[in-house]
Amino acid sequence: MINLSQYQQIFDIDNTAERCKKVNDSMEQLWKSKLDQLAAQLLGQDYRIATYGQTLVTTYHDALNPKYAEQKKDSSIGRKYFAQIVRKVGNKEVNLLTLEFNGIEKRLYVTIDLSFYQVHELIKSDRLNAMLDELGPKIGTFTRTGSFTRNEIERTVLGQALIEMIKPRIRPWIYIGMMLPLEGEFEVSSIIDYLKQTWEQTAAFRQYSLEYSEQSAKAAHIMDLLASVEEPFTATLFGRSYQIQYGVTGNEKSGEREQEFSLKRDGQTIVQGCLLYREYEVRTGSSRPMLAVDVEGHNHTYTNVEALLGEGLKEWRLFKSFRTTNQDNEELKQEAMELLIQHDFEVEHNGYRIGTYNNSARRFEEDVREIKGKLVCAALLFAHVAGRGKFKFFETDATNDASIVNGDHIDDYSKEIIEYNCTFNFPVIYEATQNSSLTFVKDLIRDLHLNLTALDDKHFVILSGISGTGKTQLAKLYANAVYGLPYEADNPYLSIIPVRPDWTDGTALFGYYSSFENRYIMTEFLRIILHAHEEREKPHFIVLDEMNLARVEYYLSDYLSGVESHKEVPLHNRNDLDGIPSKINIPPNVYLIGTINVDETTHSISDKVLDRAFVMTLSDVDLETFWSRMDEGIRTGLQSEFTYLKRLHGLLSPYHLHFGYRTMSEMMKKLSSHLVLDAEYQTSRTAMLDQVISEKVLPKLKGDDRIAELLKDLKDLFAEHLGQESISCSHIIRMEKELLRYGATQF
């Protein structure tokens, strides 16, 4: 006999350490054992029992550790317990049955869970309602609303409820099973009976989940084969030899892995793109495993990998279509097919062949390097035909030269036809920012989000900090996350405008009528404001980059006044101008972000401006996180140099003379490029480290008597590792002499 009310009392214990220990002591051994016995009866083998136990034990020890005690003080960990029967399919585990005691909701759950994408596939194939109708009356359906909370949804409206979640990009897990109040006494056998009943009644969903997972695992294997290819590939396009260089495939984030590539000729990068390996697609809610090839932010190949699955040999034949709004798409398709033929592709009925996949052997019949090369080259040719991103190859007459390898595309995923859906749901935005390689902590993203959205009609944030801390990158990352776009993608609702030192009044932003040219001089800023009026439901982001290169209160005063007073900004007084109103107000869907550096080349910002903005300072540089996201090859080869530069960074930080991510990244890339030179052309690693420090770090070093101790520490550091005769050490010795003589010094 177990007392569920006593379980609830344990969950209600305030002290985290005590709560976690009692939950683990009273539930882990019992329910892990019972689930194991049940699984042995139901499955025999090929299963594992997963529980909450390890989390409870870890949290218990952390809560007793002074280092983490304060952090764990208000934790909700330990307010529930669960045990699950899981089976591994591919490299992922499928949850077959869960027993959960939930102290937050005061409920006991016995459920099977499915991902949003799995259930969405059932909706699209019109199978969900029929499967739900077969469930008994005690079986309910729930969606996850938080780590500890669920929302019960009537079966009859579950499908429609999930469809309505697609546009705002809400992707909850769906639970099917029984729910009981967490109170009263129960025989253990009664709980086991609930588990058995749920197991029997959800058999169709469990079988579907396993089949879905097995299919996904097979598709993931195909994409793993392609992603594993990292060595450069040589291709001949339009008679010229090019090299395609692949980056390291990133870790999976939100069902997607990304692998960048560059098209190079004679060491010069011509164009960049990436391969996207998608288990599912967050933006559309699609559950199909897709492979996409992007060129300059535009999908030119987008194909369902499941088309290769089945029995025996499957030809990989793709079909290309163009869907632009300002060109003849049939002509573009015909031109694309002709180019593929010229480059030795097998083309038939507007489709082209990439290769053959052997399902029995789980490999391609051709060299996988050739397969991947074809995919990328085809996408490059399609980008050339479409002209998106203003990318064009230099065409020559020699088009049948050498080893061409190209690939294709099934559905054009071009920017012209994307519906840009936006959301200010912070969890969705934050998840999107974490899919980037940029280094920004949750607190910073949250602060920017609140600063931009807290006020209904005024959205103005100033990002301040040393150069290279990612101020402009942060602005772009956030704006793209609002629209569910990756950082690298073009966002038509984002405009980054560099500020010029000669901006002295509002015409720099709002334009003016030129009597000399007899026309209105349009600016990018005004174009965004006009467009924001046309699409009032969409947020429009404007970034004024290095905004204090000119006096902000001079050129921004009209904007600030318009926002503050809700009055129109006058533009002109003529009656013969079409498309340019005489006055314009600032709509509430305009979000302004300014970036500033503080040095001798910039102006201070007046209180008038500061009072109307949230000012965020990006001075902290998280080099450890930055380093963890660098390519593994760089991390392996340059660990000692990074450790030394981090030590140097630590000396400079207290004086606010430290360097940012950009400087560190550029130094690492130079050091890495040096190591790939032939040995006869290399200098010593110490000499090269000395060189990059003197070129990238020391030029910004300056100050008065307050940096005397810093100069001494730097001299000792450089002399110890780089040598007293090093360039960096000699600069510091010179600066010490200048400081002693003049009371101030600079590099």
C-alpha positions as a printed Julia matrix, in Angstrom:
747×3 Matrix{Float64}:
   0.0    0.0     0.0
   1.29   3.47   -0.89
  -0.03   6.77    0.35
  -0.15   9.36   -2.47
  -0.99  12.11    0.03
   2.34  11.41    1.74
   4.07  11.69   -1.64
   2.46  15.11   -2.01
   3.71  16.14    1.43
   7.25  15.22    0.38
   6.92  17.23   -2.84
   5.79  20.24   -0.75
   8.96  20.32    1.38
  10.56  23.75    0.95
  14.18  22.75    1.45
  15.51  21.55   -1.92
  18.14  19.18   -0.55
  15.76  17.56    1.93
  13.0   17.28   -0.69
  15.21  15.66   -3.33
  16.64  13.17   -0.87
  13.24  12.08    0.45
  11.74  11.81   -3.04
  14.64   9.66   -4.18
  14.68   7.5    -1.03
  10.93   6.84   -1.04
  10.29   6.37   -4.78
  13.38   5.54   -6.83
  14.05   1.96   -5.79
  10.37   0.98   -5.61
   9.16   2.34   -8.93
  12.28   1.62  -10.93
  11.98  -2.0    -9.84
   8.23  -2.18  -10.58
   8.63  -0.63  -14.03
  11.48  -3.02  -14.78
   9.33  -6.03  -13.84
   6.45  -4.73  -15.95
   8.68  -4.05  -18.94
  10.12  -7.56  -18.72
   6.56  -8.95  -18.93
   5.49  -6.66  -21.76
   8.66  -6.55  -23.86
  11.01  -9.23  -22.63
  14.11  -7.34  -23.76
  15.32  -4.34  -25.72
  14.29  -1.69  -23.22
  15.71   0.52  -20.48
  14.16   2.07  -17.38
  14.83   5.81  -17.24
  14.03   7.69  -14.03
  14.32  11.07  -12.35
  16.68   9.58   -9.81
  20.01  10.87  -11.13
  18.66  14.42  -11.33
  17.45  14.16   -7.75
  20.81  12.89   -6.49
  22.78  15.56   -8.38
  20.5   18.34   -7.16
  20.73  17.08   -3.59
  24.54  17.3    -3.6
  24.51  20.67   -5.39
  22.08  22.09   -2.83
  24.53  21.16   -0.06
  27.48  22.7    -1.92
  27.99  26.35   -0.87
  28.97  27.14   -4.44
  25.53  26.17   -5.81
  23.33  26.34   -2.7
  21.86  29.78   -3.4
  21.13  28.85   -7.01
  19.29  25.67   -5.95
  17.43  27.33   -3.09
  14.28  28.1    -5.08
  14.55  25.19   -7.49
  11.46  23.17   -8.38
  13.54  20.04   -8.88
  12.24  17.31   -6.61
   8.61  18.38   -6.85
   7.92  15.41   -9.1
   9.18  11.89   -9.78
   8.92   9.75  -12.89
  10.0    6.37  -14.22
   9.81   5.43  -17.91
  10.11   2.4   -20.15
  12.24   3.5   -23.1
  13.72   1.83  -26.16
  16.66   3.07  -28.19
  16.0    3.55  -31.9
  18.98   4.79  -33.87
  20.79   7.25  -31.62
  17.65   8.36  -29.76
  15.42   6.85  -27.12
  11.68   6.42  -27.58
   9.51   6.73  -24.5
   7.04   3.83  -24.47
   5.31   4.4   -21.1
   5.72   6.88  -18.24
   4.61   6.85  -14.63
   4.8   10.35  -13.15
   3.94  11.66   -9.69
   3.59  15.42  -10.17
   3.68  17.48   -6.98
   3.2   20.82   -8.74
  -0.11  19.77  -10.28
  -0.9   17.28   -7.5
  -1.61  14.58  -10.05
  -0.49  11.1   -11.0
   0.01  10.52  -14.74
   0.33   7.26  -16.66
   1.03   8.22  -20.26
   2.77   7.65  -23.53
   4.26  10.8   -25.06
   4.7   11.9   -28.66
   6.41  14.95  -30.08
   4.43  17.73  -31.71
   5.92  16.72  -35.06
   4.83  13.11  -34.72
   1.23  14.1   -33.98
   1.28  16.76  -36.68
   2.15  14.01  -39.17
  -0.91  12.06  -38.0
  -3.03  15.17  -38.53
  -1.7   15.7   -42.05
  -2.32  12.05  -42.95
  -5.84  12.26  -41.46
  -5.18   9.43  -38.98
  -5.24  11.2   -35.62
  -8.99  11.31  -34.97
  -9.5    7.65  -35.89
  -6.74   6.6   -33.48
  -8.14   8.82  -30.73
 -11.64   7.35  -31.23
 -10.3    3.9   -30.38
  -9.16   5.02  -26.9
 -11.2    4.14  -23.84
 -13.14   6.78  -21.85
 -10.52   6.99  -19.09
  -7.74   7.97  -21.5
  -7.13  11.71  -21.76
  -4.93  13.88  -23.97
  -2.6   16.55  -22.61
  -0.08  19.05  -23.93
   3.02  20.14  -22.09
   2.98  23.79  -20.97
   6.1   23.7   -18.78
   8.61  21.39  -17.15
   6.09  20.52  -14.45
   2.73  21.45  -15.94
   0.35  20.08  -18.55
  -2.88  21.22  -20.11
  -5.69  18.72  -20.72
  -7.31  19.07  -24.15
 -10.47  17.32  -25.31
  -9.73  14.66  -27.91
 -12.23  16.17  -30.33
 -10.34  19.48  -30.5
  -6.77  18.23  -30.08
  -6.01  18.28  -33.81
  -7.35  21.79  -34.32
  -5.55  23.03  -31.2
  -2.23  21.76  -32.55
  -2.85  23.28  -35.98
  -3.4   26.66  -34.31
   0.03  26.32  -32.67
   1.88  26.13  -35.99
   1.99  29.82  -36.85
   3.17  31.08  -33.41
   5.75  28.24  -33.38
   4.49  26.58  -30.21
   5.7   22.97  -30.24
   4.57  21.09  -27.1
   4.86  17.41  -26.36
   1.56  15.53  -26.41
   0.7   13.0   -23.7
  -1.94  10.29  -23.99
  -3.02   8.32  -20.94
  -4.62   8.43  -17.51
  -4.62  11.09  -14.82
  -5.47  10.68  -11.1
  -5.4   13.05   -8.13
  -2.26  12.68   -6.05
  -4.1   11.78   -2.87
  -5.32   8.79   -0.89
  -3.97   5.26   -0.51
  -3.44   2.82   -3.37
  -2.22  -0.71   -3.69
   0.95  -0.9    -5.76
  -0.86  -3.46   -7.88
  -3.55  -0.87   -8.69
  -0.92   1.5   -10.08
   0.51  -1.38  -12.11
  -2.99  -2.06  -13.46
  -3.24   1.57  -14.61
   0.09   1.14  -16.37
  -1.1   -2.06  -18.09
  -4.41  -0.5   -19.16
  -2.65   2.51  -20.62
  -0.13   0.25  -22.36
  -2.92  -1.76  -23.99
  -5.09   1.18  -25.01
  -2.24   3.26  -26.45
  -0.78   0.37  -28.44
  -1.56   2.01  -31.79
   0.22   5.24  -30.76
   3.19   3.31  -29.39
   3.53   1.29  -32.58
   3.28   4.47  -34.64
   5.92   6.18  -32.48
   8.33   3.28  -32.96
   7.74   3.12  -36.72
   8.13   6.89  -36.99
  11.36   6.77  -34.98
  12.76   3.9   -37.04
  12.02   5.79  -40.26
  13.58   8.95  -38.84
  16.66   7.0   -37.77
  17.11   5.62  -41.29
  16.77   9.09  -42.79
  19.17  10.48  -40.17
  21.72   7.84  -41.19
  21.63   9.09  -44.79
  22.19  12.65  -43.62
  24.98  11.44  -41.3
  26.72   9.92  -44.33
  26.62  13.28  -46.09
  27.5   15.32  -43.01
  30.56  13.15  -42.32
  32.21  14.38  -45.52
  34.46  17.29  -44.57
  37.36  17.04  -47.02
  37.42  19.67  -49.82
  35.8   18.84  -53.14
  36.99  20.07  -56.53
  34.4   20.92  -59.18
  34.47  22.55  -62.6
  31.74  25.1   -63.14
  31.47  27.16  -66.33
  34.85  25.87  -67.4
  36.66  27.01  -64.29
  38.04  24.92  -61.46
  36.64  25.65  -57.99
  37.11  24.12  -54.59
  34.23  23.52  -52.18
  35.42  23.58  -48.58
  33.14  22.23  -45.84
  33.06  23.35  -42.24
  32.46  21.2   -39.19
  28.88  19.99  -38.78
  27.35  21.66  -35.76
  25.5   19.94  -32.96
  21.78  19.34  -33.34
  19.64  22.27  -32.22
  15.87  22.19  -32.55
  16.06  19.2   -34.86
  18.6   20.78  -37.21
  22.32  20.51  -37.83
  24.15  23.0   -39.97
  27.32  22.62  -42.0
  28.78  25.68  -43.69
  30.6   25.54  -47.0
  32.59  27.98  -49.1
  33.17  28.05  -52.83
  36.76  29.12  -53.41
  38.99  29.81  -56.39
  42.7   30.34  -55.88
  42.12  30.74  -52.17
  39.51  33.49  -52.69
  36.04  32.88  -51.3
  33.47  33.38  -54.08
  30.28  32.58  -52.22
  29.25  30.93  -48.97
  26.37  28.68  -48.07
  25.4   25.86  -45.77
  23.86  22.42  -45.75
  20.96  22.01  -43.35
  20.17  18.53  -42.05
  16.67  18.75  -40.59
  14.92  16.06  -38.59
  11.92  18.38  -38.49
  11.23  22.01  -39.3
  10.23  24.29  -36.42
   8.88  27.13  -38.55
   6.32  25.08  -40.5
   5.87  22.22  -38.04
   6.88  19.73  -40.74
   8.05  16.35  -39.48
   9.71  15.28  -42.72
  13.5   14.78  -42.58
  14.71  17.35  -45.09
  18.07  18.21  -46.59
  18.46  21.82  -47.67
  21.34  23.55  -49.44
  21.48  27.3   -48.86
  23.47  29.75  -50.94
  23.74  33.22  -49.41
  20.69  32.66  -47.24
  18.42  31.25  -49.96
  17.34  27.6   -50.16
  18.15  26.32  -53.65
  17.87  22.64  -52.77
  15.21  21.33  -50.43
  14.47  17.64  -50.56
  12.8   14.94  -48.49
  15.41  12.31  -47.61
  12.72   9.71  -46.89
  12.27   9.37  -50.66
  15.41   7.19  -50.6
  14.04   4.74  -48.04
  12.45   1.42  -48.89
  13.69  -1.89  -50.2
  16.83  -2.45  -52.25
  18.23   0.27  -54.51
  16.61   3.71  -54.74
  17.6    6.29  -57.29
  18.0    9.8   -55.9
  16.3   11.9   -58.55
  15.36  15.47  -57.67
  13.07  17.97  -59.33
  13.7   21.69  -59.44
  11.11  24.43  -59.49
  11.42  28.2   -59.25
   8.81  30.32  -57.55
   9.89  33.92  -57.88
   7.55  36.86  -58.19
   9.41  38.96  -60.72
  10.75  36.46  -63.27
   9.42  33.83  -65.66
   9.75  30.69  -63.54
   9.38  28.3   -66.49
  12.21  30.02  -68.31
  14.36  29.83  -65.18
  13.66  26.11  -64.82
  14.52  25.48  -68.48
  17.76  27.45  -68.13
  18.62  25.48  -64.98
  18.07  22.13  -66.68
  20.23  23.19  -69.62
  23.01  24.2   -67.24
  22.83  20.84  -65.47
  23.17  19.04  -68.81
  26.16  21.21  -69.7
  27.73  20.18  -66.43
  27.31  16.43  -67.03
  24.2   15.83  -64.93
  21.72  13.16  -65.96
  18.55  15.19  -66.65
  15.16  13.78  -67.58
  11.69  15.4   -67.4
  12.92  18.41  -65.42
  14.47  16.08  -62.87
  18.11  15.25  -62.36
  19.88  12.3   -60.85
  22.22  12.55  -57.85
  23.02   8.9   -57.25
  21.66   5.58  -55.94
  21.09   4.57  -52.33
  21.39   0.93  -51.26
  18.91   0.33  -48.42
  20.26  -3.15  -47.7
  23.85  -1.98  -47.31
  22.76   1.43  -45.92
  25.15   3.31  -48.19
  25.32   5.03  -51.55
  26.48   3.05  -54.53
  28.63   6.02  -55.55
  31.34   7.78  -53.54
  29.48   9.86  -50.95
  31.91  12.73  -51.65
  30.63  12.85  -55.22
  27.02  12.75  -54.0
  27.57  15.68  -51.66
  29.52  17.6   -54.27
  26.67  17.21  -56.74
  24.15  18.53  -54.23
  26.19  21.63  -53.54
  27.12  22.31  -57.15
  23.53  22.03  -58.32
  22.46  24.52  -55.68
  25.21  26.89  -56.85
  23.99  26.62  -60.43
  20.42  27.3   -59.34
  21.6   30.35  -57.39
  23.32  31.55  -60.55
  20.13  31.14  -62.58
  17.87  32.81  -60.02
  20.3   35.62  -59.37
  19.29  35.85  -55.73
  21.79  37.54  -53.5
  23.26  39.07  -56.7
  25.38  35.93  -57.04
  26.49  35.07  -60.56
  29.26  32.9   -61.91
  31.63  34.34  -64.47
  30.52  32.43  -67.58
  32.96  31.19  -70.21
  32.56  29.15  -73.37
  34.21  26.11  -71.86
  31.39  24.41  -70.02
  32.25  20.74  -70.42
  35.59  20.76  -68.69
  36.7   18.07  -66.26
  35.14  16.8   -63.11
  31.81  18.5   -62.59
  29.72  17.27  -59.76
  26.44  18.91  -58.98
  23.2   18.29  -57.23
  19.6   19.33  -57.01
  16.57  20.53  -55.37
  12.99  19.46  -55.06
  11.03  22.43  -53.73
  12.37  25.92  -54.13
  12.36  27.52  -50.73
  13.13  31.01  -51.94
  12.78  34.18  -49.94
  10.15  35.51  -52.34
   7.57  32.97  -51.24
   8.33  32.64  -47.52
   5.62  33.9   -45.23
   7.53  35.7   -42.52
   5.77  34.77  -39.3
   6.85  36.66  -36.21
   6.49  36.07  -32.5
   7.53  37.89  -29.33
   7.18  34.68  -27.29
  10.45  34.78  -25.36
  11.01  30.99  -25.0
  10.64  30.68  -28.78
  12.98  33.62  -29.38
  15.55  32.35  -26.9
  15.58  28.87  -28.44
  16.16  30.43  -31.85
  19.13  32.44  -30.53
  20.69  29.29  -29.11
  20.78  27.76  -32.58
  23.43  30.33  -33.47
  27.18  29.97  -33.05
  27.27  33.4   -31.36
  28.05  33.66  -27.64
  25.27  35.43  -25.74
  23.96  34.35  -22.34
  20.27  34.04  -21.49
  20.35  37.09  -19.18
  21.53  39.32  -22.03
  18.95  38.01  -24.52
  16.2   38.37  -21.93
  17.28  41.93  -21.07
  17.26  43.0   -24.71
  13.87  41.36  -25.2
  12.31  43.15  -22.25
  13.89  46.48  -23.15
  12.49  46.28  -26.66
   9.02  45.03  -25.77
   8.18  46.38  -22.3
   6.72  49.62  -23.69
   3.78  49.47  -26.08
   4.73  52.36  -28.35
   8.42  53.11  -27.73
  11.1   50.59  -28.58
  14.58  52.09  -28.34
  17.67  50.33  -27.0
  21.3   51.48  -27.04
  23.98  48.77  -26.94
  27.25  50.08  -25.54
  30.56  48.34  -25.06
  34.06  47.79  -26.34
  34.55  46.99  -29.99
  34.12  43.36  -30.93
  31.68  42.27  -28.21
  28.96  41.56  -30.77
  26.6   44.51  -30.37
  25.48  44.55  -34.0
  25.45  40.76  -34.1
  23.19  40.65  -31.03
  20.73  43.05  -32.67
  20.6   40.97  -35.86
  20.38  37.69  -33.95
  17.38  38.92  -31.96
  15.55  40.4   -34.97
  16.0   37.18  -36.95
  14.91  35.07  -33.97
  11.64  37.02  -33.82
  10.97  35.82  -37.36
  12.28  32.3   -36.78
  15.22  32.9   -39.1
  18.82  31.74  -38.56
  21.38  34.45  -37.87
  22.88  34.25  -41.36
  19.56  34.68  -43.21
  18.42  37.88  -44.89
  15.58  39.49  -42.97
  13.47  41.95  -44.99
  12.22  43.42  -41.71
  15.72  44.3   -40.49
  17.87  47.16  -41.75
  21.38  47.88  -40.45
  22.28  51.5   -41.2
  25.86  52.74  -40.61
  25.89  56.23  -39.1
  28.1   58.83  -40.83
  30.05  61.52  -38.99
  28.49  64.24  -41.19
  24.91  63.62  -40.0
  23.87  66.95  -38.49
  20.07  66.97  -38.71
  16.97  64.86  -39.3
  17.41  64.74  -43.08
  20.05  62.06  -42.55
  17.22  59.75  -41.48
  14.07  61.15  -43.1
  15.51  62.44  -46.37
  14.72  65.75  -48.07
  13.48  67.31  -51.28
  16.33  68.28  -53.62
  15.5   71.29  -55.77
  18.67  70.64  -57.74
  17.63  67.07  -58.68
  13.91  67.88  -58.6
  13.1   64.8   -56.53
  12.81  63.6   -52.97
  16.03  61.98  -51.68
  14.84  58.77  -50.08
  16.78  57.18  -47.21
  16.83  53.6   -45.97
  15.45  54.77  -42.61
  12.42  56.43  -44.24
  11.86  53.41  -46.48
  11.58  51.19  -43.38
   9.17  53.61  -41.68
   6.94  53.7   -44.78
   7.02  49.92  -45.05
   6.17  49.6   -41.35
   3.01  51.57  -42.05
   2.08  49.16  -44.84
   2.58  46.07  -42.65
   1.52  47.18  -39.23
   1.32  43.62  -37.88
   5.0   42.97  -38.52
   7.8   44.39  -36.32
  10.42  46.34  -38.3
  13.92  46.52  -36.81
  16.36  49.33  -37.52
  19.95  49.18  -36.28
  21.89  52.46  -36.25
  25.42  51.12  -36.23
  28.02  53.21  -34.37
  25.37  55.82  -33.81
  27.62  58.21  -31.86
  30.02  58.82  -34.73
  27.75  61.88  -35.16
  25.95  63.83  -32.45
  22.9   61.66  -31.8
  20.68  64.46  -30.48
  21.14  66.36  -33.78
  20.01  63.76  -36.29
  17.7   61.7   -34.05
  15.73  64.55  -32.45
  12.85  64.41  -34.96
  12.46  60.68  -34.41
  12.57  60.94  -30.61
  10.09  63.81  -30.65
   7.75  61.89  -32.94
   7.81  58.81  -30.71
   7.43  60.77  -27.49
   4.67  63.13  -28.62
   2.92  60.82  -31.09
   2.97  63.75  -33.52
   3.87  63.56  -37.18
   7.35  64.35  -38.43
   7.24  66.88  -41.31
   8.97  65.73  -44.51
   8.14  68.36  -47.16
   5.5   70.9   -48.19
   5.06  70.04  -51.85
   1.92  68.79  -53.6
   3.6   67.12  -56.59
   5.31  64.16  -54.88
   3.84  60.68  -55.22
   4.64  58.05  -52.64
   6.18  60.44  -50.11
   3.69  61.9   -47.6
   4.18  65.46  -46.39
   4.18  64.22  -42.81
   4.7   60.82  -41.22
   4.25  59.42  -37.74
   6.37  56.69  -36.17
   4.28  53.5   -36.02
   4.53  51.3   -32.92
   5.93  48.4   -34.93
   9.33  50.12  -35.37
  12.09  48.85  -33.08
  15.24  50.98  -32.97
  18.57  49.61  -31.74
  21.67  51.78  -31.64
  25.22  50.54  -31.13
  27.9   52.79  -29.66
  31.62  52.58  -28.96
  33.23  54.93  -26.47
  36.56  56.31  -27.68
  38.12  59.51  -28.94
  36.43  59.19  -32.37
  32.9   59.3   -30.94
  30.61  61.83  -29.28
  29.08  61.53  -25.85
  25.31  61.02  -25.82
  23.14  63.68  -24.24
  20.73  63.05  -21.38
  17.86  63.85  -23.77
  18.69  60.72  -25.73
  19.65  58.54  -22.75
  16.37  59.33  -20.99
  14.45  57.91  -23.92
  16.37  54.66  -24.3
  17.32  51.56  -22.39
  21.14  51.5   -22.33
  22.77  48.07  -22.18
  26.5   47.6   -21.7
  28.16  44.63  -23.37
  31.54  44.57  -21.66
  31.7   41.0   -20.37
  33.43  38.62  -22.74
  32.82  34.9   -22.14
  35.92  33.45  -23.75
  35.32  29.92  -22.46
  31.94  29.64  -24.19
  33.39  31.34  -27.26
  36.23  28.81  -27.33
  33.86  25.86  -26.93
  32.07  26.94  -30.13
  35.21  27.27  -32.24
  35.99  24.55  -34.78
  37.4   21.48  -33.09
  40.51  21.62  -35.29
  41.36  25.11  -34.04
  40.67  24.17  -30.43
  42.92  21.13  -30.68
  45.81  22.89  -32.42
  45.81  26.22  -30.6
  44.87  25.39  -27.01
  48.11  26.79  -25.55
  47.79  30.03  -27.53
  44.18  30.44  -26.41
  45.16  29.86  -22.77
  47.84  32.53  -23.06
  45.53  35.05  -24.74
  42.87  34.41  -22.1
  45.48  35.18  -19.44
  46.33  38.39  -21.3
  42.63  39.23  -21.5
  42.35  38.78  -17.74
  45.11  41.35  -17.13
  43.48  43.92  -19.41
  39.87  43.49  -18.2
  40.12  45.41  -14.88
  41.36  48.44  -16.86
  38.59  48.13  -19.49
  41.26  47.66  -22.15
  40.36  44.05  -22.94
  39.43  42.78  -26.38
  36.19  41.28  -27.68
  35.09  38.18  -29.57
  35.95  39.62  -32.97
  39.56  40.3   -32.01
  39.94  36.86  -30.46
  38.37  35.18  -33.49
  40.6   37.03  -35.95
  43.73  36.24  -33.95
  42.82  32.57  -33.83
  42.14  32.45  -37.56
  45.52  34.0   -38.34
  47.3   31.63  -35.97
  45.46  28.7   -37.55
  46.26  29.85  -41.1
  49.93  30.11  -40.14
  50.0   26.46  -39.09
  48.8   25.23  -42.5
  51.65  26.93  -44.36
  54.47  24.68  -45.52
  57.06  24.27  -42.8
  59.69  26.22  -44.74
  57.47  29.3   -44.74
  56.45  29.16  -41.09
  57.98  31.09  -38.24
  57.85  29.83  -34.67
  54.46  29.64  -32.95
  55.75  31.97  -30.24
  56.82  34.55  -32.82
  53.44  34.38  -34.56
  51.63  34.77  -31.24
  53.83  37.79  -30.52
  52.92  39.2   -33.92
  49.13  38.94  -33.5
  49.27  40.44  -30.01
  51.24  43.43  -31.25
  48.86  43.84  -34.21
  45.46  43.21  -32.61
  45.69  43.8   -28.85
  48.36  46.42  -28.11
  47.25  49.13  -30.61
  44.33  50.01  -28.3
  46.54  50.2   -25.21
  46.71  53.72  -23.74
  46.33  55.56  -20.46
  47.96  57.59  -17.69
  49.57  56.7   -14.37
  46.65  54.4   -13.6
  47.96  51.77  -16.05
  51.51  51.73  -14.64
  50.88  48.47  -12.78
  49.26  46.97  -15.9
  52.31  47.79  -18.02
  54.55  46.1   -15.45
  52.35  42.97  -15.45
  52.27  42.9   -19.25
  56.05  43.25  -19.48
  56.5   40.34  -17.08
  53.95  38.25  -19.0
  55.52  38.95  -22.39
  59.08  38.47  -21.17
  58.17  35.13  -19.57
  56.49  33.59  -22.6
  57.44  35.66  -25.67
  60.91  36.74  -24.59
  62.41  40.1   -23.66
  63.34  40.72  -27.3
  59.79  40.18  -28.53
  57.89  42.86  -30.39
  55.21  43.03  -27.72
  57.69  43.33  -24.87
  59.62  46.11  -26.64
  56.39  48.08  -27.11
  55.59  47.83  -23.39
  59.11  48.95  -22.42
  58.73  51.97  -24.72
  55.33  52.83  -23.25
  56.7   52.58  -19.69
  59.36  55.15  -20.57
  56.77  57.45  -22.15
  54.54  57.16  -19.08
  57.43  58.04  -16.77
  58.4   61.04  -18.88
  55.04  62.46  -19.97
  52.55  61.06  -17.47
  50.56  59.38  -20.26
  51.23  56.92  -23.04
  49.64  55.13  -25.96
  50.66  52.46  -28.41
